[in-house]
């Protein structure tokens, strides 16, 4: 019995514990984030509490919902795993040599599984609202882009058949996210104190939603998009989910995966080039045997 307890403690103290934290942190992120979209798209209109069409107020619900979802996801997992809760962030830390490459794939798997199951719980809770929305619109589930959008992303209609516009959007949005995460967690710079980092990172996601969101739904997180996308495919949204095909876009599923991964690396490189190396040089101790120019 003693040996069994030791094994359990060892599992939780090592990579296994980190994966549990990444799973739960991502689960909380997707649960609250997707639920905020469900409120804005189907919950409020179907409940009789909103008579107007989807508009700016609904978009604010989504932007703040996702921002606060990030805050609480980080608070859940931060002390154990660092709360990456995003494969792009995991990759960025690995590129900076601040995270072991051997942990990258396990972290990503935990994040995707957490996102997938959270989407399932949102669906279970809001399935009545989703079905009522589709019935009112006269749409079968495989044709309902609006209810699919509760779970995963798609490009704005003005992009047409272009894949470059949405891909650029995901690269830029994720580069901003990662750059600002590094700025907010770099204690050599002006990182926030009093455990405010998660709240400010949530505000970063909020402002990205308010500034770049309409382009492609600001996935900026491969797990956030692919996990729920996989769920919607299983739940009956068909080609809209996978491969991601609708009237003005086709085979879209790979863009919210590739774009954020590329953007994360760019964000990491830009931060280190412009800020990271500068603060490192300024905080490095003087070389032994050398006298400072400012010395008397």
PDB file of N, CA, C and O in Angstrom, residues 237-296:
ATOM      1  N   UNK A 237     -22.613  18.419 -37.411  1.00  0.00           N
ATOM      2  CA  UNK A 237     -22.488  19.601 -38.257  1.00  0.00           C
ATOM      3  C   UNK A 237     -21.794  19.309 -39.583  1.00  0.00           C
ATOM      4  O   UNK A 237     -21.689  20.182 -40.429  1.00  0.00           O
ATOM      5  N   UNK A 238     -21.307  18.102 -39.761  1.00  0.00           N
ATOM      6  CA  UNK A 238     -20.821  17.639 -41.060  1.00  0.00           C
ATOM      7  C   UNK A 238     -19.667  18.431 -41.638  1.00  0.00           C
ATOM      8  O   UNK A 238     -18.699  18.757 -40.946  1.00  0.00           O
ATOM      9  N   UNK A 239     -19.787  18.799 -42.906  1.00  0.00           N
ATOM     10  CA  UNK A 239     -18.689  19.431 -43.629  1.00  0.00           C
ATOM     11  C   UNK A 239     -18.322  20.807 -43.094  1.00  0.00           C
ATOM     12  O   UNK A 239     -17.194  21.266 -43.275  1.00  0.00           O
ATOM     13  N   UNK A 240     -19.266  21.489 -42.452  1.00  0.00           N
ATOM     14  CA  UNK A 240     -18.921  22.787 -41.875  1.00  0.00           C
ATOM     15  C   UNK A 240     -17.802  22.611 -40.858  1.00  0.00           C
ATOM     16  O   UNK A 240     -16.894  23.441 -40.755  1.00  0.00           O
ATOM     17  N   UNK A 241     -17.857  21.516 -40.108  1.00  0.00           N
ATOM     18  CA  UNK A 241     -16.839  21.247 -39.098  1.00  0.00           C
ATOM     19  C   UNK A 241     -15.574  20.689 -39.726  1.00  0.00           C
ATOM     20  O   UNK A 241     -14.473  21.250 -39.575  1.00  0.00           O
ATOM     21  N   UNK A 242     -15.691  19.588 -40.393  1.00  0.00           N
ATOM     22  CA  UNK A 242     -14.555  18.943 -41.058  1.00  0.00           C
ATOM     23  C   UNK A 242     -14.999  18.481 -42.440  1.00  0.00           C
ATOM     24  O   UNK A 242     -15.992  17.770 -42.544  1.00  0.00           O
ATOM     25  N   UNK A 243     -14.323  18.938 -43.471  1.00  0.00           N
ATOM     26  CA  UNK A 243     -13.046  19.662 -43.468  1.00  0.00           C
ATOM     27  C   UNK A 243     -13.145  21.158 -43.266  1.00  0.00           C
ATOM     28  O   UNK A 243     -12.146  21.864 -43.372  1.00  0.00           O
ATOM     29  N   UNK A 244     -14.322  21.676 -42.969  1.00  0.00           N
ATOM     30  CA  UNK A 244     -14.480  23.114 -42.820  1.00  0.00           C
ATOM     31  C   UNK A 244     -14.887  23.749 -44.129  1.00  0.00           C
ATOM     32  O   UNK A 244     -14.174  24.599 -44.656  1.00  0.00           O
ATOM     33  N   UNK A 245     -16.049  23.342 -44.634  1.00  0.00           N
ATOM     34  CA  UNK A 245     -16.500  23.801 -45.958  1.00  0.00           C
ATOM     35  C   UNK A 245     -17.921  24.349 -45.858  1.00  0.00           C
ATOM     36  O   UNK A 245     -18.805  23.717 -45.283  1.00  0.00           O
ATOM     37  N   UNK A 246     -18.102  25.546 -46.425  1.00  0.00           N
ATOM     38  CA  UNK A 246     -19.420  26.190 -46.450  1.00  0.00           C
ATOM     39  C   UNK A 246     -19.501  26.988 -47.742  1.00  0.00           C
ATOM     40  O   UNK A 246     -18.693  26.785 -48.649  1.00  0.00           O
ATOM     41  N   UNK A 247     -20.405  27.892 -47.847  1.00  0.00           N
ATOM     42  CA  UNK A 247     -20.659  28.580 -49.116  1.00  0.00           C
ATOM     43  C   UNK A 247     -19.430  29.328 -49.642  1.00  0.00           C
ATOM     44  O   UNK A 247     -19.141  29.291 -50.826  1.00  0.00           O
ATOM     45  N   UNK A 248     -18.707  30.029 -48.773  1.00  0.00           N
ATOM     46  CA  UNK A 248     -17.598  30.866 -49.252  1.00  0.00           C
ATOM     47  C   UNK A 248     -16.221  30.401 -48.759  1.00  0.00           C
ATOM     48  O   UNK A 248     -15.215  31.070 -48.989  1.00  0.00           O
ATOM     49  N   UNK A 249     -16.156  29.273 -48.075  1.00  0.00           N
ATOM     50  CA  UNK A 249     -14.849  28.755 -47.658  1.00  0.00           C
ATOM     51  C   UNK A 249     -14.849  27.239 -47.755  1.00  0.00           C
ATOM     52  O   UNK A 249     -15.898  26.595 -47.702  1.00  0.00           O
ATOM     53  N   UNK A 250     -13.660  26.681 -47.932  1.00  0.00           N
ATOM     54  CA  UNK A 250     -13.540  25.226 -48.037  1.00  0.00           C
ATOM     55  C   UNK A 250     -12.218  24.774 -47.435  1.00  0.00           C
ATOM     56  O   UNK A 250     -11.215  25.502 -47.490  1.00  0.00           O
ATOM     57  N   UNK A 251     -12.240  23.596 -46.838  1.00  0.00           N
ATOM     58  CA  UNK A 251     -11.055  23.014 -46.190  1.00  0.00           C
ATOM     59  C   UNK A 251     -10.373  24.015 -45.263  1.00  0.00           C
ATOM     60  O   UNK A 251      -9.164  24.211 -45.284  1.00  0.00           O
ATOM     61  N   UNK A 252     -11.187  24.632 -44.426  1.00  0.00           N
ATOM     62  CA  UNK A 252     -10.695  25.704 -43.558  1.00  0.00           C
ATOM     63  C   UNK A 252     -10.035  25.182 -42.284  1.00  0.00           C
ATOM     64  O   UNK A 252      -9.290  25.914 -41.625  1.00  0.00           O
ATOM     65  N   UNK A 253     -10.254  23.934 -41.925  1.00  0.00           N
ATOM     66  CA  UNK A 253      -9.901  23.448 -40.591  1.00  0.00           C
ATOM     67  C   UNK A 253      -8.441  23.642 -40.232  1.00  0.00           C
ATOM     68  O   UNK A 253      -8.079  23.806 -39.063  1.00  0.00           O
ATOM     69  N   UNK A 254      -7.542  23.642 -41.237  1.00  0.00           N
ATOM     70  CA  UNK A 254      -6.115  23.707 -40.940  1.00  0.00           C
ATOM     71  C   UNK A 254      -5.633  25.117 -40.615  1.00  0.00           C
ATOM     72  O   UNK A 254      -4.593  25.296 -39.969  1.00  0.00           O
ATOM     73  N   UNK A 255      -6.380  26.126 -41.012  1.00  0.00           N
ATOM     74  CA  UNK A 255      -5.921  27.513 -40.818  1.00  0.00           C
ATOM     75  C   UNK A 255      -5.851  27.896 -39.344  1.00  0.00           C
ATOM     76  O   UNK A 255      -4.855  28.490 -38.907  1.00  0.00           O
ATOM     77  N   UNK A 256      -6.862  27.564 -38.507  1.00  0.00           N
ATOM     78  CA  UNK A 256      -6.733  27.889 -37.078  1.00  0.00           C
ATOM     79  C   UNK A 256      -5.735  26.995 -36.339  1.00  0.00           C
ATOM     80  O   UNK A 256      -5.556  27.142 -35.123  1.00  0.00           O
ATOM     81  N   UNK A 257      -5.118  26.060 -37.039  1.00  0.00           N
ATOM     82  CA  UNK A 257      -4.047  25.258 -36.446  1.00  0.00           C
ATOM     83  C   UNK A 257      -2.692  25.820 -36.869  1.00  0.00           C
ATOM     84  O   UNK A 257      -1.854  26.176 -36.026  1.00  0.00           O
ATOM     85  N   UNK A 258      -2.483  25.942 -38.163  1.00  0.00           N
ATOM     86  CA  UNK A 258      -1.194  26.390 -38.690  1.00  0.00           C
ATOM     87  C   UNK A 258      -0.939  27.862 -38.372  1.00  0.00           C
ATOM     88  O   UNK A 258       0.158  28.248 -37.948  1.00  0.00           O
ATOM     89  N   UNK A 259      -1.948  28.702 -38.586  1.00  0.00           N
ATOM     90  CA  UNK A 259      -1.777  30.136 -38.355  1.00  0.00           C
ATOM     91  C   UNK A 259      -1.296  30.466 -36.948  1.00  0.00           C
ATOM     92  O   UNK A 259      -0.301  31.185 -36.780  1.00  0.00           O
ATOM     93  N   UNK A 260      -1.971  29.967 -35.902  1.00  0.00           N
ATOM     94  CA  UNK A 260      -1.500  30.248 -34.545  1.00  0.00           C
ATOM     95  C   UNK A 260      -0.109  29.702 -34.243  1.00  0.00           C
ATOM     96  O   UNK A 260       0.667  30.350 -33.520  1.00  0.00           O
ATOM     97  N   UNK A 261       0.233  28.538 -34.768  1.00  0.00           N
ATOM     98  CA  UNK A 261       1.568  27.990 -34.512  1.00  0.00           C
ATOM     99  C   UNK A 261       2.649  28.869 -35.136  1.00  0.00           C
ATOM    100  O   UNK A 261       3.683  29.152 -34.506  1.00  0.00           O
ATOM    101  N   UNK A 262       2.414  29.321 -36.364  1.00  0.00           N
ATOM    102  CA  UNK A 262       3.367  30.224 -37.014  1.00  0.00           C
ATOM    103  C   UNK A 262       3.428  31.554 -36.270  1.00  0.00           C
ATOM    104  O   UNK A 262       4.503  32.096 -35.986  1.00  0.00           O
ATOM    105  N   UNK A 263       2.267  32.104 -35.942  1.00  0.00           N
ATOM    106  CA  UNK A 263       2.223  33.383 -35.244  1.00  0.00           C
ATOM    107  C   UNK A 263       2.901  33.340 -33.890  1.00  0.00           C
ATOM    108  O   UNK A 263       3.549  34.314 -33.489  1.00  0.00           O
ATOM    109  N   UNK A 264       2.764  32.223 -33.186  1.00  0.00           N
ATOM    110  CA  UNK A 264       3.396  32.099 -31.868  1.00  0.00           C
ATOM    111  C   UNK A 264       4.909  32.183 -31.969  1.00  0.00           C
ATOM    112  O   UNK A 264       5.567  32.845 -31.153  1.00  0.00           O
ATOM    113  N   UNK A 265       5.473  31.513 -32.956  1.00  0.00           N
ATOM    114  CA  UNK A 265       6.932  31.563 -33.138  1.00  0.00           C
ATOM    115  C   UNK A 265       7.369  32.981 -33.486  1.00  0.00           C
ATOM    116  O   UNK A 265       8.365  33.488 -32.953  1.00  0.00           O
ATOM    117  N   UNK A 266       6.613  33.648 -34.352  1.00  0.00           N
ATOM    118  CA  UNK A 266       6.950  35.026 -34.712  1.00  0.00           C
ATOM    119  C   UNK A 266       6.875  35.930 -33.486  1.00  0.00           C
ATOM    120  O   UNK A 266       7.766  36.763 -33.247  1.00  0.00           O
ATOM    121  N   UNK A 267       5.823  35.789 -32.690  1.00  0.00           N
ATOM    122  CA  UNK A 267       5.684  36.605 -31.485  1.00  0.00           C
ATOM    123  C   UNK A 267       6.825  36.403 -30.522  1.00  0.00           C
ATOM    124  O   UNK A 267       7.339  37.360 -29.922  1.00  0.00           O
ATOM    125  N   UNK A 268       7.257  35.148 -30.361  1.00  0.00           N
ATOM    126  CA  UNK A 268       8.374  34.848 -29.456  1.00  0.00           C
ATOM    127  C   UNK A 268       9.669  35.474 -29.954  1.00  0.00           C
ATOM    128  O   UNK A 268      10.430  36.080 -29.185  1.00  0.00           O
ATOM    129  N   UNK A 269       9.919  35.328 -31.251  1.00  0.00           N
ATOM    130  CA  UNK A 269      11.148  35.870 -31.831  1.00  0.00           C
ATOM    131  C   UNK A 269      11.164  37.395 -31.744  1.00  0.00           C
ATOM    132  O   UNK A 269      12.184  38.006 -31.380  1.00  0.00           O
ATOM    133  N   UNK A 270      10.041  38.029 -32.057  1.00  0.00           N
ATOM    134  CA  UNK A 270       9.977  39.493 -32.014  1.00  0.00           C
ATOM    135  C   UNK A 270      10.206  40.000 -30.595  1.00  0.00           C
ATOM    136  O   UNK A 270      10.953  40.967 -30.378  1.00  0.00           O
ATOM    137  N   UNK A 271       9.560  39.369 -29.600  1.00  0.00           N
ATOM    138  CA  UNK A 271       9.755  39.829 -28.222  1.00  0.00           C
ATOM    139  C   UNK A 271      11.206  39.694 -27.796  1.00  0.00           C
ATOM    140  O   UNK A 271      11.787  40.621 -27.213  1.00  0.00           O
ATOM    141  N   UNK A 272      11.805  38.550 -28.081  1.00  0.00           N
ATOM    142  CA  UNK A 272      13.197  38.357 -27.678  1.00  0.00           C
ATOM    143  C   UNK A 272      14.142  39.301 -28.412  1.00  0.00           C
ATOM    144  O   UNK A 272      15.105  39.815 -27.828  1.00  0.00           O
ATOM    145  N   UNK A 273      13.869  39.559 -29.688  1.00  0.00           N
ATOM    146  CA  UNK A 273      14.747  40.416 -30.477  1.00  0.00           C
ATOM    147  C   UNK A 273      14.690  41.868 -30.015  1.00  0.00           C
ATOM    148  O   UNK A 273      15.726  42.533 -29.869  1.00  0.00           O
ATOM    149  N   UNK A 274      13.492  42.353 -29.743  1.00  0.00           N
ATOM    150  CA  UNK A 274      13.327  43.770 -29.420  1.00  0.00           C
ATOM    151  C   UNK A 274      13.394  44.067 -27.918  1.00  0.00           C
ATOM    152  O   UNK A 274      13.790  45.164 -27.527  1.00  0.00           O
ATOM    153  N   UNK A 275      12.981  43.119 -27.082  1.00  0.00           N
ATOM    154  CA  UNK A 275      12.905  43.382 -25.642  1.00  0.00           C
ATOM    155  C   UNK A 275      13.708  42.381 -24.823  1.00  0.00           C
ATOM    156  O   UNK A 275      14.510  42.758 -23.964  1.00  0.00           O
ATOM    157  N   UNK A 276      13.502  41.093 -25.079  1.00  0.00           N
ATOM    158  CA  UNK A 276      14.119  40.066 -24.244  1.00  0.00           C
ATOM    159  C   UNK A 276      15.621  40.181 -24.157  1.00  0.00           C
ATOM    160  O   UNK A 276      16.204  40.139 -23.060  1.00  0.00           O
ATOM    161  N   UNK A 277      16.281  40.315 -25.299  1.00  0.00           N
ATOM    162  CA  UNK A 277      17.737  40.412 -25.289  1.00  0.00           C
ATOM    163  C   UNK A 277      18.214  41.725 -24.670  1.00  0.00           C
ATOM    164  O   UNK A 277      19.285  41.791 -24.078  1.00  0.00           O
ATOM    165  N   UNK A 278      17.403  42.780 -24.809  1.00  0.00           N
ATOM    166  CA  UNK A 278      17.768  44.073 -24.228  1.00  0.00           C
ATOM    167  C   UNK A 278      17.740  44.011 -22.707  1.00  0.00           C
ATOM    168  O   UNK A 278      18.694  44.420 -22.029  1.00  0.00           O
ATOM    169  N   UNK A 279      16.631  43.503 -22.141  1.00  0.00           N
ATOM    170  CA  UNK A 279      16.555  43.447 -20.681  1.00  0.00           C
ATOM    171  C   UNK A 279      17.552  42.447 -20.114  1.00  0.00           C
ATOM    172  O   UNK A 279      18.066  42.623 -19.009  1.00  0.00           O
ATOM    173  N   UNK A 280      17.858  41.413 -20.888  1.00  0.00           N
ATOM    174  CA  UNK A 280      18.872  40.464 -20.441  1.00  0.00           C
ATOM    175  C   UNK A 280      20.227  41.133 -20.336  1.00  0.00           C
ATOM    176  O   UNK A 280      20.971  40.956 -19.359  1.00  0.00           O
ATOM    177  N   UNK A 281      20.570  41.934 -21.337  1.00  0.00           N
ATOM    178  CA  UNK A 281      21.855  42.634 -21.319  1.00  0.00           C
ATOM    179  C   UNK A 281      21.917  43.653 -20.190  1.00  0.00           C
ATOM    180  O   UNK A 281      22.958  43.836 -19.549  1.00  0.00           O
ATOM    181  N   UNK A 282      20.800  44.297 -19.920  1.00  0.00           N
ATOM    182  CA  UNK A 282      20.793  45.347 -18.895  1.00  0.00           C
ATOM    183  C   UNK A 282      20.779  44.789 -17.479  1.00  0.00           C
ATOM    184  O   UNK A 282      21.144  45.501 -16.537  1.00  0.00           O
ATOM    185  N   UNK A 283      20.318  43.558 -17.322  1.00  0.00           N
ATOM    186  CA  UNK A 283      20.270  42.964 -15.977  1.00  0.00           C
ATOM    187  C   UNK A 283      21.403  41.989 -15.734  1.00  0.00           C
ATOM    188  O   UNK A 283      21.508  41.432 -14.645  1.00  0.00           O
ATOM    189  N   UNK A 284      22.257  41.771 -16.742  1.00  0.00           N
ATOM    190  CA  UNK A 284      23.378  40.839 -16.566  1.00  0.00           C
ATOM    191  C   UNK A 284      24.399  41.431 -15.602  1.00  0.00           C
ATOM    192  O   UNK A 284      24.679  42.638 -15.639  1.00  0.00           O
ATOM    193  N   UNK A 285      24.981  40.603 -14.711  1.00  0.00           N
ATOM    194  CA  UNK A 285      26.009  41.120 -13.799  1.00  0.00           C
ATOM    195  C   UNK A 285      27.253  41.524 -14.568  1.00  0.00           C
ATOM    196  O   UNK A 285      27.546  40.977 -15.630  1.00  0.00           O
ATOM    197  N   UNK A 286      28.006  42.503 -14.064  1.00  0.00           N
ATOM    198  CA  UNK A 286      29.239  42.916 -14.757  1.00  0.00           C
ATOM    199  C   UNK A 286      30.261  41.796 -14.780  1.00  0.00           C
ATOM    200  O   UNK A 286      30.292  40.941 -13.885  1.00  0.00           O
ATOM    201  N   UNK A 287      31.071  41.789 -15.829  1.00  0.00           N
ATOM    202  CA  UNK A 287      32.097  40.760 -15.935  1.00  0.00           C
ATOM    203  C   UNK A 287      33.128  40.935 -14.829  1.00  0.00           C
ATOM    204  O   UNK A 287      33.499  42.050 -14.465  1.00  0.00           O
ATOM    205  N   UNK A 288      33.615  39.837 -14.304  1.00  0.00           N
ATOM    206  CA  UNK A 288      34.608  39.857 -13.238  1.00  0.00           C
ATOM    207  C   UNK A 288      35.879  40.539 -13.715  1.00  0.00           C
ATOM    208  O   UNK A 288      36.385  40.267 -14.801  1.00  0.00           O
ATOM    209  N   UNK A 289      36.386  41.451 -12.889  1.00  0.00           N
ATOM    210  CA  UNK A 289      37.659  42.114 -13.219  1.00  0.00           C
ATOM    211  C   UNK A 289      37.490  43.374 -14.019  1.00  0.00           C
ATOM    212  O   UNK A 289      38.488  44.037 -14.321  1.00  0.00           O
ATOM    213  N   UNK A 290      36.210  43.719 -14.414  1.00  0.00           N
ATOM    214  CA  UNK A 290      35.994  44.928 -15.191  1.00  0.00           C
ATOM    215  C   UNK A 290      35.383  46.004 -14.320  1.00  0.00           C
ATOM    216  O   UNK A 290      34.551  45.742 -13.449  1.00  0.00           O
ATOM    217  N   UNK A 291      35.789  47.242 -14.538  1.00  0.00           N
ATOM    218  CA  UNK A 291      35.299  48.371 -13.762  1.00  0.00           C
ATOM    219  C   UNK A 291      34.265  49.119 -14.595  1.00  0.00           C
ATOM    220  O   UNK A 291      34.490  49.391 -15.767  1.00  0.00           O
ATOM    221  N   UNK A 292      33.129  49.442 -13.992  1.00  0.00           N
ATOM    222  CA  UNK A 292      32.083  50.168 -14.706  1.00  0.00           C
ATOM    223  C   UNK A 292      32.569  51.551 -15.100  1.00  0.00           C
ATOM    224  O   UNK A 292      33.344  52.184 -14.393  1.00  0.00           O
ATOM    225  N   UNK A 293      32.103  52.018 -16.249  1.00  0.00           N
ATOM    226  CA  UNK A 293      32.468  53.363 -16.703  1.00  0.00           C
ATOM    227  C   UNK A 293      31.963  54.425 -15.763  1.00  0.00           C
ATOM    228  O   UNK A 293      32.479  55.544 -15.734  1.00  0.00           O
ATOM    229  N   UNK A 294      30.897  54.083 -15.016  1.00  0.00           N
ATOM    230  CA  UNK A 294      30.317  55.091 -14.110  1.00  0.00           C
ATOM    231  C   UNK A 294      30.995  55.110 -12.749  1.00  0.00           C
ATOM    232  O   UNK A 294      30.636  55.887 -11.882  1.00  0.00           O
ATOM    233  N   UNK A 295      31.970  54.187 -12.577  1.00  0.00           N
ATOM    234  CA  UNK A 295      32.627  54.114 -11.268  1.00  0.00           C
ATOM    235  C   UNK A 295      33.477  55.367 -11.048  1.00  0.00           C
ATOM    236  O   UNK A 295      34.064  55.935 -11.962  1.00  0.00           O
ATOM    237  N   UNK A 296      33.586  55.807  -9.791  1.00  0.00           N
ATOM    238  CA  UNK A 296      34.331  57.021  -9.482  1.00  0.00           C
ATOM    239  C   UNK A 296      35.837  56.823  -9.585  1.00  0.00           C
ATOM    240  O   UNK A 296      36.350  55.736  -9.718  1.00  0.00           O
TER     241      UNK A 296
END
